Short mmCIF file of C-alpha atoms and ligand atoms in Angstrom, two decimals:
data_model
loop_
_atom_site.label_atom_id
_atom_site.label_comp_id
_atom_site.label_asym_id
_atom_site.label_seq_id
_atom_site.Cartn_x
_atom_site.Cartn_y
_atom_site.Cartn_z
CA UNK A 1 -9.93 -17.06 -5.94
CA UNK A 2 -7.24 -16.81 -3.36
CA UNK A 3 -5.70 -13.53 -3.27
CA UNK A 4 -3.19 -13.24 -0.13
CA UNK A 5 -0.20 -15.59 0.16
CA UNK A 6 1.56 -13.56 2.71
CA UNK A 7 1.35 -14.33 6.77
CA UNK A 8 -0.85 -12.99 8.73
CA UNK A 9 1.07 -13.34 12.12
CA UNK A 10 4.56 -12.97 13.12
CA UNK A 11 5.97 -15.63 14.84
CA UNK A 12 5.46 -13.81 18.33
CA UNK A 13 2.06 -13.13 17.64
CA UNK A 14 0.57 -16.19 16.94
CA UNK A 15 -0.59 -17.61 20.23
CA UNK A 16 -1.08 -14.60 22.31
CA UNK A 17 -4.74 -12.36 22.45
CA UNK A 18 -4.23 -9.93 19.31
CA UNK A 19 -4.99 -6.79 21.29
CA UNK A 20 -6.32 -4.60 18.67
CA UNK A 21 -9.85 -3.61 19.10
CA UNK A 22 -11.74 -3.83 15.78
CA UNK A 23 -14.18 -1.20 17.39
CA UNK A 24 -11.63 1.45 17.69
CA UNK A 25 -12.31 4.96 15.03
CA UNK A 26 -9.68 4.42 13.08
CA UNK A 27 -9.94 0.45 12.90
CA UNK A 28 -11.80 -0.86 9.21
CA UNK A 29 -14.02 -4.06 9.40
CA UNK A 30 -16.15 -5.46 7.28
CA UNK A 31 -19.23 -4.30 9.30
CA UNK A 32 -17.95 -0.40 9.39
CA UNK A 33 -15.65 0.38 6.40
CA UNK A 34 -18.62 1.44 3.64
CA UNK A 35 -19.69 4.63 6.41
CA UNK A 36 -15.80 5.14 7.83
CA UNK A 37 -14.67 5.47 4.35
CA UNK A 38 -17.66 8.24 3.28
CA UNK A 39 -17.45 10.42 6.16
CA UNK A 40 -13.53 10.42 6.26
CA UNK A 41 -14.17 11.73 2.82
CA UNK A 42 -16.29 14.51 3.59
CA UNK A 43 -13.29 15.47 6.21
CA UNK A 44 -10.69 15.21 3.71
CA UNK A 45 -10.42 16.47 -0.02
CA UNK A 46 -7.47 14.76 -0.62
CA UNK A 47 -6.71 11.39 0.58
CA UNK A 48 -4.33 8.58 -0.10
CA UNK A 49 -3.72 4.73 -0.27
CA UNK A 50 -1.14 2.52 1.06
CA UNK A 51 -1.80 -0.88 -0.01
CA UNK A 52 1.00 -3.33 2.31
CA UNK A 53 1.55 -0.89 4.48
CA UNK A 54 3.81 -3.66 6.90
CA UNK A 55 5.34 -2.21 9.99
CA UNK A 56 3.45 1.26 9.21
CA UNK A 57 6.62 3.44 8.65
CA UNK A 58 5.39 5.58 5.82
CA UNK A 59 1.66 5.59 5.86
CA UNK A 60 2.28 6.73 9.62
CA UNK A 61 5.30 9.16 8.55
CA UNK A 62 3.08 10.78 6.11
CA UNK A 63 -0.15 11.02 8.32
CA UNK A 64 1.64 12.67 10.66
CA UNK A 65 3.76 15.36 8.39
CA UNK A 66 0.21 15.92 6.17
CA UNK A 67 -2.43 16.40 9.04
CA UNK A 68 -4.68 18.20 6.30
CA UNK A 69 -4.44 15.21 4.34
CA UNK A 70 -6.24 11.48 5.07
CA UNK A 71 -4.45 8.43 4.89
CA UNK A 72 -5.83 4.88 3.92
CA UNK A 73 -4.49 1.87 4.62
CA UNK A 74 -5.21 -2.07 4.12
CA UNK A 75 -2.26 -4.78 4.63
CA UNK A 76 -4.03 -8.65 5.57
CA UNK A 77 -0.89 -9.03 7.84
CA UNK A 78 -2.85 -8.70 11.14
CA UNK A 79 0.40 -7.99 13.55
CA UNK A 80 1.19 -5.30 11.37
CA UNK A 81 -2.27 -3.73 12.06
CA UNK A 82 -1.60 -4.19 15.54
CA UNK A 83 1.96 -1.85 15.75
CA UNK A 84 0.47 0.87 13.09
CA UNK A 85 -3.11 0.78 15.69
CA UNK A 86 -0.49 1.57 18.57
CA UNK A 87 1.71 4.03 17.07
CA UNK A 88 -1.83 5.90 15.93
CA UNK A 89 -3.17 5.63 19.22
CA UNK A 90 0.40 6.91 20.51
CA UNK A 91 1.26 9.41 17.90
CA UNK A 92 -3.10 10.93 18.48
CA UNK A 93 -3.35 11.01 15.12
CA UNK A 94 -6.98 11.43 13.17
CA UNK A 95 -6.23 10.93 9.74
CA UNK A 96 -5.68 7.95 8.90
CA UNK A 97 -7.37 4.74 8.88
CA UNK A 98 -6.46 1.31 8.39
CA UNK A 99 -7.81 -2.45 7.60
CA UNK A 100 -6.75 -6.19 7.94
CA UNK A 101 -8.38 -6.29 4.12
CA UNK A 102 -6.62 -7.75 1.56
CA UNK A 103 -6.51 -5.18 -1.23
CA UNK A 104 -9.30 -6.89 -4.17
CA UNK A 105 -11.56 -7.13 -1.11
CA UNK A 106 -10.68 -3.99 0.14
CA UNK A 107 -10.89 -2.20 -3.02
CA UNK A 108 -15.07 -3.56 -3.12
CA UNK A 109 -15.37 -0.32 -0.83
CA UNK A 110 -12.24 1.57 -1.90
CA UNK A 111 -13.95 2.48 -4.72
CA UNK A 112 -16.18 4.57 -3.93
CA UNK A 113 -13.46 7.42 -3.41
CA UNK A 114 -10.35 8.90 -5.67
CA UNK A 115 -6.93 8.86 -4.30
CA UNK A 116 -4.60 11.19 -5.28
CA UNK A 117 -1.32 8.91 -4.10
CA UNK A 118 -1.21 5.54 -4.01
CA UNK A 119 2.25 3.73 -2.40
CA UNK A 120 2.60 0.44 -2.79
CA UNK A 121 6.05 -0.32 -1.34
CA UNK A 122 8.02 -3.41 -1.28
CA UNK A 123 5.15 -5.32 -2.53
CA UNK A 124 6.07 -9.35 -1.76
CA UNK A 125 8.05 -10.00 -4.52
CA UNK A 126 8.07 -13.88 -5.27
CA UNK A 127 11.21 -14.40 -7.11
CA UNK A 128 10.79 -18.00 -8.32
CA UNK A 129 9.09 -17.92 -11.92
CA UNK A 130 6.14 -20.68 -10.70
CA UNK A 131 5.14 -18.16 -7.84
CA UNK A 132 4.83 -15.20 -10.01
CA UNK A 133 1.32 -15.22 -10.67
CA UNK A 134 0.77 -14.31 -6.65
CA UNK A 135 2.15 -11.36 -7.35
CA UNK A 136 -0.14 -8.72 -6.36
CA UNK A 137 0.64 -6.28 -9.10
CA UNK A 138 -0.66 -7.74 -12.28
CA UNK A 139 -2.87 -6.69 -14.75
CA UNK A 140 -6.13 -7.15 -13.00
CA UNK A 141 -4.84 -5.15 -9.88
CA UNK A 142 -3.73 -2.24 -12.35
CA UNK A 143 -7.49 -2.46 -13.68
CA UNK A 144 -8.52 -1.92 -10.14
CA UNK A 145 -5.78 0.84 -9.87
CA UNK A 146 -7.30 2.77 -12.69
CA UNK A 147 -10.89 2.84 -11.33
CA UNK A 148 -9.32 4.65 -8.03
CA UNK A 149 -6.92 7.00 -9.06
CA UNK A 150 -8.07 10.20 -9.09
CA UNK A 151 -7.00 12.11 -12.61
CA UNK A 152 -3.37 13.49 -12.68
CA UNK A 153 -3.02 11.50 -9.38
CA UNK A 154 0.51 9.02 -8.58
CA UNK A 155 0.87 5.63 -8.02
CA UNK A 156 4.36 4.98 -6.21
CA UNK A 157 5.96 1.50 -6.46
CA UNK A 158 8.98 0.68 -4.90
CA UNK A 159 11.19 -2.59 -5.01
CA UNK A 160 14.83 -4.25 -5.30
CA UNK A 161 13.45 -6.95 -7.42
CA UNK A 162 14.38 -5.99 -10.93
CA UNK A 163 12.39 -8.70 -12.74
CA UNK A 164 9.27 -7.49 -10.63
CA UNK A 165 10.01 -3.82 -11.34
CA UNK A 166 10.44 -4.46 -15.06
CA UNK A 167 7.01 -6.77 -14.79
CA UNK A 168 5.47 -3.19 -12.71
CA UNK A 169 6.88 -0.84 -15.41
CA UNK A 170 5.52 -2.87 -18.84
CA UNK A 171 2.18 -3.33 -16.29
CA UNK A 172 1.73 0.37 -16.14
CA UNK A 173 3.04 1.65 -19.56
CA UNK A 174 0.61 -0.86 -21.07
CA UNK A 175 -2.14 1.08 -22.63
CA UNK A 176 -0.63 4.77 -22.57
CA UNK A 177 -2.86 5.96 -19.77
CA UNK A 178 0.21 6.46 -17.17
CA UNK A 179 3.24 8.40 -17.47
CA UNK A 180 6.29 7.13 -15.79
CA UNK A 181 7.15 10.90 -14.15
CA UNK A 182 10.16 9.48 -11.93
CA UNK A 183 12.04 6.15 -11.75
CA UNK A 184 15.59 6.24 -9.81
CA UNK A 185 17.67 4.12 -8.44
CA UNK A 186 17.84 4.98 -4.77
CA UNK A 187 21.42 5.43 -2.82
CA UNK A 188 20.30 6.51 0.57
CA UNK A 189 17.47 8.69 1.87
CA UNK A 190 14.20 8.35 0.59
CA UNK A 191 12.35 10.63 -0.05
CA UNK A 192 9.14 11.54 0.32
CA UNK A 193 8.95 8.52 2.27
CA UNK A 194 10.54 7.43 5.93
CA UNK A 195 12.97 4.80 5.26
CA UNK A 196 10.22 0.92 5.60
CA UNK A 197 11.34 -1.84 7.48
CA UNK A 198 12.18 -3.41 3.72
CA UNK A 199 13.77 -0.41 2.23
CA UNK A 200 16.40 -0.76 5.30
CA UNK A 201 17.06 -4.65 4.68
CA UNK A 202 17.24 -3.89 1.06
CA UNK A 203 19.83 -0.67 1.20
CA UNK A 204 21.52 -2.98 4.15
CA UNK A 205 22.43 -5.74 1.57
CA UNK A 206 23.57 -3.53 -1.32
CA UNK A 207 20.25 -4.17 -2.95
CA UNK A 208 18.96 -0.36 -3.78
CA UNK A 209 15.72 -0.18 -4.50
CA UNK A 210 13.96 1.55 -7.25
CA UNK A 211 11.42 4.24 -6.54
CA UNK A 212 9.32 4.07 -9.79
CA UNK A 213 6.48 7.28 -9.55
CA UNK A 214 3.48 6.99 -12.30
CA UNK A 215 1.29 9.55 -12.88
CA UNK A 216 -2.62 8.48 -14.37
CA UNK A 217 -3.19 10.67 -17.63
CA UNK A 218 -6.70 9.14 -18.91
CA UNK A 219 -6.87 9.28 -22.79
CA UNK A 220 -10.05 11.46 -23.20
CA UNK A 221 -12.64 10.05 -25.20
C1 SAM B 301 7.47 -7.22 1.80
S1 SAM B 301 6.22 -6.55 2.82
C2 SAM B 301 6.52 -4.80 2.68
C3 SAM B 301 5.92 -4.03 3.83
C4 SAM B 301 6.15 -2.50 3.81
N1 SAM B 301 5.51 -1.89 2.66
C5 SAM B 301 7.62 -2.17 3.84
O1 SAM B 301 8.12 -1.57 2.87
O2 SAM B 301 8.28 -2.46 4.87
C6 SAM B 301 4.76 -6.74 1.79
C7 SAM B 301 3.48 -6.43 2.52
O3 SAM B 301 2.41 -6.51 1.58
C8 SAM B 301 1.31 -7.10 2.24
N2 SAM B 301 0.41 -7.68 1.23
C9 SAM B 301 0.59 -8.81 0.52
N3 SAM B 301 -0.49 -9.06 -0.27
C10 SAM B 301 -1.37 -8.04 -0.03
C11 SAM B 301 -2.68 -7.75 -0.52
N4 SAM B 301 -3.29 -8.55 -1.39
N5 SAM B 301 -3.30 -6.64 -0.05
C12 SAM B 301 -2.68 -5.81 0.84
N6 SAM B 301 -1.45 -6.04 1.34
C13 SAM B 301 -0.80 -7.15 0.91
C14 SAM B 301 1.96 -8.16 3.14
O4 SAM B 301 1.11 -8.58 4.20
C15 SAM B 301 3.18 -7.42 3.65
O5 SAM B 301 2.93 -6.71 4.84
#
């Protein structure tokens, strides 16, 4: 089942040698990303997930403000991996990792870890109604969600679609297992996070995103 409907390439990208090296430490392929993600846990007791990460503003923002803390990223757009590989390589940092894996394939060795954050910002929001089922959070995602989330751990969503963020909220609330600990409607800075590529456009056209924060209470059994 297809998955990803995003691009892969910007425009600029597309015909030129992609100049990230899929050998470099913090780079996740298929052939390395089982071992990467089990010794970067035996480095780290906490780490975190950013699943779109784009341009690489806050996964890198928070990497380098948490240096105790590891950082996992996967986002299939391949240019994208290419800034966030330079601005890791520039910035020296060691915690944080990142793939060209869409998230369900991703998650096949995501899962063998607990996250205690999870940001999943500006998440592609096809507006019109027959595109909606690409949307990448939907009820089988939030399964997969579950399975990773370490107890008492947050999922943070972000968005300016409101039909998307009401789909996100009734996704979430759904079986009582998440409490919604924060949900705002953002005016300017935001924090925790350094201001994405998609938060600017959005604040830029009036659109102010909502910063929803859920936080996984299992029922106990
Ligand atoms: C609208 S952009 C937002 C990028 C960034 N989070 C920001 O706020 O600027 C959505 C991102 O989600 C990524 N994406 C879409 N489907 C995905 C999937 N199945 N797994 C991981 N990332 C995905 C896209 O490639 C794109 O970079």
């Amino acid at each position: 089942m297809k998955n990803f409907y995003g691009r892969r390439f910007s425009r600029n990208h597309k015909n030129k040698i992609l100049d990230l090296n899929s050998a470099c430490k913090y780079f996740l392929s298929e052939d390395n990303i089982k071992e990467k993600i089990l010794e970067f846990r035996k480095i780290y007791t906490s780490v975190n997930l950013e699943i779109g990460f784009g341009n690489g503003d806050n996964i890198i923002n928070l990497a380098a403000n948490n240096p105790n803390a590891g950082f996992i990223g996967c986002d299939p757009f391949w240019s994208g991996n290419v800034i966030v590989s330079k601005k890791i390589s520039l910035m020296s940092l060691n915690n944080i990792l990142i793939s060209n894996l869409e998230f369900s394939k991703c998650f096949e060795y995501l899962n063998s870890l607990k996250y205690e954050n999870i940001f999943i910002l500006f998440p592609d929001p096809w507006p019109k109604r027959k595109h909606a089922k690409r949307r990448l959070v939907n009820s089988e995602f939030y399964k997969m969600i579950k399975i990773i989330i370490q107890n008492e751990g947050k999922v943070f969503l972000k968005s300016d679609y409101t039909d998307y963020i009401s789909d996100m909220v009734s996704i979430f609330l759904s079986d009582g297992e998440f409490l919604m600990a924060r949900t705002f409607l953002e005016k300017q800075n935001i924090f925790p996070f350094k201001n994405t590529k998609y938060a600017i456009k959005s604040v830029e056209n009036f659109n102010f995103p909502h910063l929803i924060v859920f936080k996984y209470i299992p029922k106990k059994i």
